[in-house]
PDB file of C-alpha atoms in Angstrom:
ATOM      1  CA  UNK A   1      16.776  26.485 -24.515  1.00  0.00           C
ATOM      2  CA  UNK A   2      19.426  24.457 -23.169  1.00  0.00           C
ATOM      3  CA  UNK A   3      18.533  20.448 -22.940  1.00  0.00           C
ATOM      4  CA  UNK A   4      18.654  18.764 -19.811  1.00  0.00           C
ATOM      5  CA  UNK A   5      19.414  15.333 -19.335  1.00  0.00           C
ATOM      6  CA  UNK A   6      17.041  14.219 -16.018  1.00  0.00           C
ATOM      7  CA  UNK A   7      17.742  10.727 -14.472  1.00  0.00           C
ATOM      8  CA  UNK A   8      14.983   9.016 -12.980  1.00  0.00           C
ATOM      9  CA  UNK A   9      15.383   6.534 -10.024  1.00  0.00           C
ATOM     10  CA  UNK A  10      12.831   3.549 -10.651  1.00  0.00           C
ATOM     11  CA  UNK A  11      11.720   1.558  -7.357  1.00  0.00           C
ATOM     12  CA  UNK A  12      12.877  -1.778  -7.339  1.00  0.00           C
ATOM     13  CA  UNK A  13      11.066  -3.204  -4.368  1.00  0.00           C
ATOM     14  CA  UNK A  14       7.779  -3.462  -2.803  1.00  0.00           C
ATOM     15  CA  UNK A  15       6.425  -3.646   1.002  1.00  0.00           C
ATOM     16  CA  UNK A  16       2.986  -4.025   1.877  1.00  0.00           C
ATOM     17  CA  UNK A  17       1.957  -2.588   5.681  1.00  0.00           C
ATOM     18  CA  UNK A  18      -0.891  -2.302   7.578  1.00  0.00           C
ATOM     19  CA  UNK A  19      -1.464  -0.649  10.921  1.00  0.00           C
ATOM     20  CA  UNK A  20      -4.336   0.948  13.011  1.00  0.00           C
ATOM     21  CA  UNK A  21      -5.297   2.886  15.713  1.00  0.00           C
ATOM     22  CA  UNK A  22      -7.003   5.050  17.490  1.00  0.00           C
ATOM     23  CA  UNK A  23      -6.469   9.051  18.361  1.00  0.00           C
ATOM     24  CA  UNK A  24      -8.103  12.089  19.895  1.00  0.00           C
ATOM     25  CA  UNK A  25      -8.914  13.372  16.490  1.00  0.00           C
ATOM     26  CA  UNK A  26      -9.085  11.994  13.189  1.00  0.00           C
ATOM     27  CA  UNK A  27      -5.757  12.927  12.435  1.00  0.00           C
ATOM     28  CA  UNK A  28      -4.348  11.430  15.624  1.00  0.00           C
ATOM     29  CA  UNK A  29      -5.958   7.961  14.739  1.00  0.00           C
ATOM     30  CA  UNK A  30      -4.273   8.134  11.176  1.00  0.00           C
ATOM     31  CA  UNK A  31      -1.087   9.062  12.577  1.00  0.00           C
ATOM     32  CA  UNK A  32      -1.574   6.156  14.907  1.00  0.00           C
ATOM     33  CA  UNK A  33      -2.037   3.561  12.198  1.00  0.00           C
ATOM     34  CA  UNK A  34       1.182   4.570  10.292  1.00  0.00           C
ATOM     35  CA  UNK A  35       3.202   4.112  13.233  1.00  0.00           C
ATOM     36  CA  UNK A  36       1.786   0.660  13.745  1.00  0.00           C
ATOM     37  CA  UNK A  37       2.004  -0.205  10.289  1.00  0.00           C
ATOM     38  CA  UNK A  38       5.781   1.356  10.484  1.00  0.00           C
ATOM     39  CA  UNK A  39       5.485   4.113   7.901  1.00  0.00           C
ATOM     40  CA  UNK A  40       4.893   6.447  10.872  1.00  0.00           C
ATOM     41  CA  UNK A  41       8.010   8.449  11.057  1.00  0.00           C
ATOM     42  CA  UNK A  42       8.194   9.537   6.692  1.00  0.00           C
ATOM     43  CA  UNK A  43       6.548  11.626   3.937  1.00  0.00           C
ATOM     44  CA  UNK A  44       4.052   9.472   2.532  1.00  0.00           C
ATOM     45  CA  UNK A  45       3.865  10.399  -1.480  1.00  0.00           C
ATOM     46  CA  UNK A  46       0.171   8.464  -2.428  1.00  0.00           C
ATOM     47  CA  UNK A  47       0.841   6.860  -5.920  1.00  0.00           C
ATOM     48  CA  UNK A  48      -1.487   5.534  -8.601  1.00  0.00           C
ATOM     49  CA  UNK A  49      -1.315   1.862  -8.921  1.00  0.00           C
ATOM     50  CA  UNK A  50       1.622   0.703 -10.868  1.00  0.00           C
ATOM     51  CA  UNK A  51       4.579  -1.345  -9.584  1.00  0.00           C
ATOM     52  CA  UNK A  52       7.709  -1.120 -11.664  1.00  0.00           C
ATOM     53  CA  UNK A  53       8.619  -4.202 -13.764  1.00  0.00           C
ATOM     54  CA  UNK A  54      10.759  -6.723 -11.966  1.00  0.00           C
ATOM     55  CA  UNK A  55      10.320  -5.000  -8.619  1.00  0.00           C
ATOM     56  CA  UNK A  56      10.665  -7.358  -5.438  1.00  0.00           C
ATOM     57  CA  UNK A  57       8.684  -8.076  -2.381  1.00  0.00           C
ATOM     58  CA  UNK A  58      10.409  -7.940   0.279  1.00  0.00           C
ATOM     59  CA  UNK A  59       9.780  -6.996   4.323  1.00  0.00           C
ATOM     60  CA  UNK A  60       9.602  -3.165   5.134  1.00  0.00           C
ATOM     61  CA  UNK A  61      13.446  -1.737   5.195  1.00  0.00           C
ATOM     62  CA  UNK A  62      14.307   0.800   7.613  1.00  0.00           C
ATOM     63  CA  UNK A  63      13.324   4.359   5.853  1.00  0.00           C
ATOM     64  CA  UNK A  64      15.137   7.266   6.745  1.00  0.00           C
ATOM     65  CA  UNK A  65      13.336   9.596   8.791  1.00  0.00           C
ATOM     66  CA  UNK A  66      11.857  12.373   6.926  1.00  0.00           C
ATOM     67  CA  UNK A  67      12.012  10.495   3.575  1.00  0.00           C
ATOM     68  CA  UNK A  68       9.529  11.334   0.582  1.00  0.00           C
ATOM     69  CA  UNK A  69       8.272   7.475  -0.421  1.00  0.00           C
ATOM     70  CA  UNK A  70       5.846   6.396  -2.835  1.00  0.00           C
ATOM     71  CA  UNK A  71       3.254   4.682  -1.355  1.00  0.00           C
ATOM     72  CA  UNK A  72      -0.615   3.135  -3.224  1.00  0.00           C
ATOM     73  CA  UNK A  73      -2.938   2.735  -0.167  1.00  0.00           C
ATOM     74  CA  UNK A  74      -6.355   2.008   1.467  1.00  0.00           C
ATOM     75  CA  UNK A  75      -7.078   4.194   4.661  1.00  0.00           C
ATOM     76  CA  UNK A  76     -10.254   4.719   6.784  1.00  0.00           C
ATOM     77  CA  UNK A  77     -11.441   6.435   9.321  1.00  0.00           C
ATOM     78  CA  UNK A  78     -14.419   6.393  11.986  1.00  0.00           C
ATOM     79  CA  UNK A  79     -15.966   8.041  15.297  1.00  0.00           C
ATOM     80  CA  UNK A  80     -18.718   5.125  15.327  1.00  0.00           C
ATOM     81  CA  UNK A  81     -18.088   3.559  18.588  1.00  0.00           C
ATOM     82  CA  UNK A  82     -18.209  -0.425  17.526  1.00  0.00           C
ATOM     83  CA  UNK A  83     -18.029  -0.474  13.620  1.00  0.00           C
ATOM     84  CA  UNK A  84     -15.673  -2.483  12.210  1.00  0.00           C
ATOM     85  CA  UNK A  85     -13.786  -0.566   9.711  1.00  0.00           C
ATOM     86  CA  UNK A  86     -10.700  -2.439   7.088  1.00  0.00           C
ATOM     87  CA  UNK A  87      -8.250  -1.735   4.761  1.00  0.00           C
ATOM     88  CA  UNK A  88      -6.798  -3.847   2.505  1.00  0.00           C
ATOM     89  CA  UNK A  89      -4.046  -3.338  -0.614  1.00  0.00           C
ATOM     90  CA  UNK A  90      -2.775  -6.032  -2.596  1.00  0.00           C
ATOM     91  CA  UNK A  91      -0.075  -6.474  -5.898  1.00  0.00           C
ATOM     92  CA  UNK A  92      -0.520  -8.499  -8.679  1.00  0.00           C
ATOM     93  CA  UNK A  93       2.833  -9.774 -10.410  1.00  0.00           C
ATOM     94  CA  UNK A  94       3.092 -10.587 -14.247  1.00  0.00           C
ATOM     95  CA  UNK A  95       3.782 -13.760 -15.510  1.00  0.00           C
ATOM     96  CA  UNK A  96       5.716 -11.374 -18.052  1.00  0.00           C
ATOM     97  CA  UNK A  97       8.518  -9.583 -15.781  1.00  0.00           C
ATOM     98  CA  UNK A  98       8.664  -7.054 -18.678  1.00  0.00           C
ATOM     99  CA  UNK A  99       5.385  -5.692 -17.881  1.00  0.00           C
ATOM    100  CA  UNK A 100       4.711  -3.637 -14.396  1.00  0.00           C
ATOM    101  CA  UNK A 101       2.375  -4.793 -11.582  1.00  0.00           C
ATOM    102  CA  UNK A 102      -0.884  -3.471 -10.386  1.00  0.00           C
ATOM    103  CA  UNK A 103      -1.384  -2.766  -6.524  1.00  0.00           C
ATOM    104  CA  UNK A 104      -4.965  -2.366  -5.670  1.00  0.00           C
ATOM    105  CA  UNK A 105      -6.274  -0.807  -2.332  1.00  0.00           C
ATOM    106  CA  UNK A 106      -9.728  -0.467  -0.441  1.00  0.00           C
ATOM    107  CA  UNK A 107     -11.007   0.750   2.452  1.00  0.00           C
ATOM    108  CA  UNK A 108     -14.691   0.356   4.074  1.00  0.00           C
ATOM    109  CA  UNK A 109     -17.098  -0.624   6.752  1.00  0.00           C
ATOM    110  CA  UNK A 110     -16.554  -4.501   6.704  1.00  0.00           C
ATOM    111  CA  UNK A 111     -14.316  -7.136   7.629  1.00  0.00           C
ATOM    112  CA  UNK A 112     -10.696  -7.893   7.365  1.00  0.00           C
ATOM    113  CA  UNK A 113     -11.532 -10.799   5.069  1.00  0.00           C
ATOM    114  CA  UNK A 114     -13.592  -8.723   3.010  1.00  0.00           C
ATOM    115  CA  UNK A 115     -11.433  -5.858   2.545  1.00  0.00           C
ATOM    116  CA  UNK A 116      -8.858  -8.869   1.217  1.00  0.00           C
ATOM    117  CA  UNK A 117     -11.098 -10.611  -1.007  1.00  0.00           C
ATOM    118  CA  UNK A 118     -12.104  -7.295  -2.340  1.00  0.00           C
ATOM    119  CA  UNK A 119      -8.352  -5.792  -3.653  1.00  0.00           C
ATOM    120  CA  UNK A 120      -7.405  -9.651  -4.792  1.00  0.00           C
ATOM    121  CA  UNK A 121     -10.425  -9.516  -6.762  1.00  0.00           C
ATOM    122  CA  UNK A 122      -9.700  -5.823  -8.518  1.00  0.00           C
ATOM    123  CA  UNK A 123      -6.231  -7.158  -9.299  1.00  0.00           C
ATOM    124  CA  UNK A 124      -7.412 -10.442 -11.436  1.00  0.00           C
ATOM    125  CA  UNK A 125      -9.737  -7.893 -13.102  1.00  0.00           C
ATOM    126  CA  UNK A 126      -6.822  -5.235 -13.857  1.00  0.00           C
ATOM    127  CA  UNK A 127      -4.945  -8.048 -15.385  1.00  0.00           C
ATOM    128  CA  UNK A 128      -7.759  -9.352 -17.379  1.00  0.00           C
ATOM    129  CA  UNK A 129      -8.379  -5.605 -18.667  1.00  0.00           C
ATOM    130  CA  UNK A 130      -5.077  -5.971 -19.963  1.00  0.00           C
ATOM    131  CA  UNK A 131      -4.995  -9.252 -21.556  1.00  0.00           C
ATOM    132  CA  UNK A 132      -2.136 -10.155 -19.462  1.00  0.00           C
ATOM    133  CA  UNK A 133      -1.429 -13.537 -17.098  1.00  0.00           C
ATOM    134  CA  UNK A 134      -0.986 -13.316 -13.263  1.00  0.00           C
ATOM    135  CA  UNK A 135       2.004 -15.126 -11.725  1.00  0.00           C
ATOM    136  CA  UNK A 136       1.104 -14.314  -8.425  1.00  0.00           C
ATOM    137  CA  UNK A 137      -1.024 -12.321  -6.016  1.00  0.00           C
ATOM    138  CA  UNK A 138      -0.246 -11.272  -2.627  1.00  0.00           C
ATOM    139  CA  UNK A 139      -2.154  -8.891  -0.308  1.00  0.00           C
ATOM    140  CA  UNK A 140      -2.374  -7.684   3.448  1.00  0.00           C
ATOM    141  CA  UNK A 141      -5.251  -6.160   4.869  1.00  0.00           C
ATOM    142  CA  UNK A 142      -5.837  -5.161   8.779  1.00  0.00           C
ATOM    143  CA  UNK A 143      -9.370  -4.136  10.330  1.00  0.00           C
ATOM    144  CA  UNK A 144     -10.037  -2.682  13.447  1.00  0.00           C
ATOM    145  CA  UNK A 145     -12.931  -2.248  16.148  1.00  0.00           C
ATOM    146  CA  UNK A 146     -13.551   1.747  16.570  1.00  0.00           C
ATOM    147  CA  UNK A 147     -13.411   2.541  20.392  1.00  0.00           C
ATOM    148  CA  UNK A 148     -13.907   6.026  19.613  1.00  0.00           C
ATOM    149  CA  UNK A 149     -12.254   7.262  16.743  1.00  0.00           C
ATOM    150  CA  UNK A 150     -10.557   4.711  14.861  1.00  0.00           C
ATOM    151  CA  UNK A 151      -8.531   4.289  11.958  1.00  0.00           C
ATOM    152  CA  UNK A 152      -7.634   1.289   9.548  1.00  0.00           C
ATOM    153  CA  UNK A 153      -4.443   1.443   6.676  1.00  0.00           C
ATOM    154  CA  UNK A 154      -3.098  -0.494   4.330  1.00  0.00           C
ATOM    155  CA  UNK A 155      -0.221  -0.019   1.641  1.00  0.00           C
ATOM    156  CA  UNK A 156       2.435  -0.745  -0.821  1.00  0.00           C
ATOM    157  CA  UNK A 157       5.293   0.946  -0.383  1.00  0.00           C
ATOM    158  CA  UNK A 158       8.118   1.082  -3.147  1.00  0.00           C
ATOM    159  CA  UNK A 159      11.664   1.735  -2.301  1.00  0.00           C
ATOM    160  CA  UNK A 160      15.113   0.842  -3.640  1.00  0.00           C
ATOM    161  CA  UNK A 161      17.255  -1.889  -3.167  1.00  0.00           C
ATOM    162  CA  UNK A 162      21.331  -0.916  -3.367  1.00  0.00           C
ATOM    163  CA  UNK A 163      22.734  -3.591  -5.957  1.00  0.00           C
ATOM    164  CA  UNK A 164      26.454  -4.025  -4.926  1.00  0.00           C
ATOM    165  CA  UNK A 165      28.736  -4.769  -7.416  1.00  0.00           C
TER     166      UNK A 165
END
């Protein structure tokens, strides 16, 4: 068997989004929210939760249309007239830029500020888990008041960042 040699592209930044919405149908809603949170218009590939070592936060770049990109999120969806539904994802960065990040995502009947509190929380204990320090946490989260069927999304998009030389 002839060997292969197989080159892997590692992400090298990181977005977090949020968006919501509402739709005709489940679907529509969910569509709805990805368009608000501007990851709308691309193949969404749902990830675990690891973010490469060294990998930067930066805003959302413009992703090509059509585009298969990784993506860790928190989605929900409802057809209860008046709940309040959130979403919420958030990355913890090493102290350590050796070692990756964790991104950690929820989604449930409760408030924006829960939903936040909730994913900042899992991170500190993914860290501790590990025996490793946190340099930093940040997180987004969105929540939304279901008119009739609602939807509420959070993520972390990874992508690449062109270094010209």
């Amino acid at each position: 068997m002839e060997k292969i040699d197989i080159f892997v592209r590692i992400p090298n930044t990181i977005s977090l989004v949020a968006g919501k919405g509402e739709g005709e149908t489940e679907l529509n809603a969910f569509d709805r929210a990805l368009l608000d949170a501007g990851v709308g218009n691309v193949n969404l590939v749902k990830m675990s939760s690891i973010m490469p070592p060294k990998a930067e936060l930066v805003e959302i770049p413009k992703l090509p249309m059509g585009a298969l990109v990784p993506i860790a999120y928190g989605c929900i969806t409802s057809k209860e007239p008046g709940e309040l539904i959130a979403a919420a994802v958030s990355v913890a960065f090493p102290k350590d830029e050796e070692k990756c990040g964790l991104i950690m995502e929820f989604s449930g009947k409760c408030s924006k500020k829960e939903a936040e509190e909730r994913v900042r929380e899992m991170a500190k204990i993914g860290f501790e888990m590990r025996g490793w320090d946190i340099k930093k946490i940040e997180s987004i989260a969105i929540e939304h008041e279901v008119e009739k069927i609602g939807c509420a999304f959070a993520g972390a998009v990874l992508w690449y960042k062109e270094v010209i030389r």
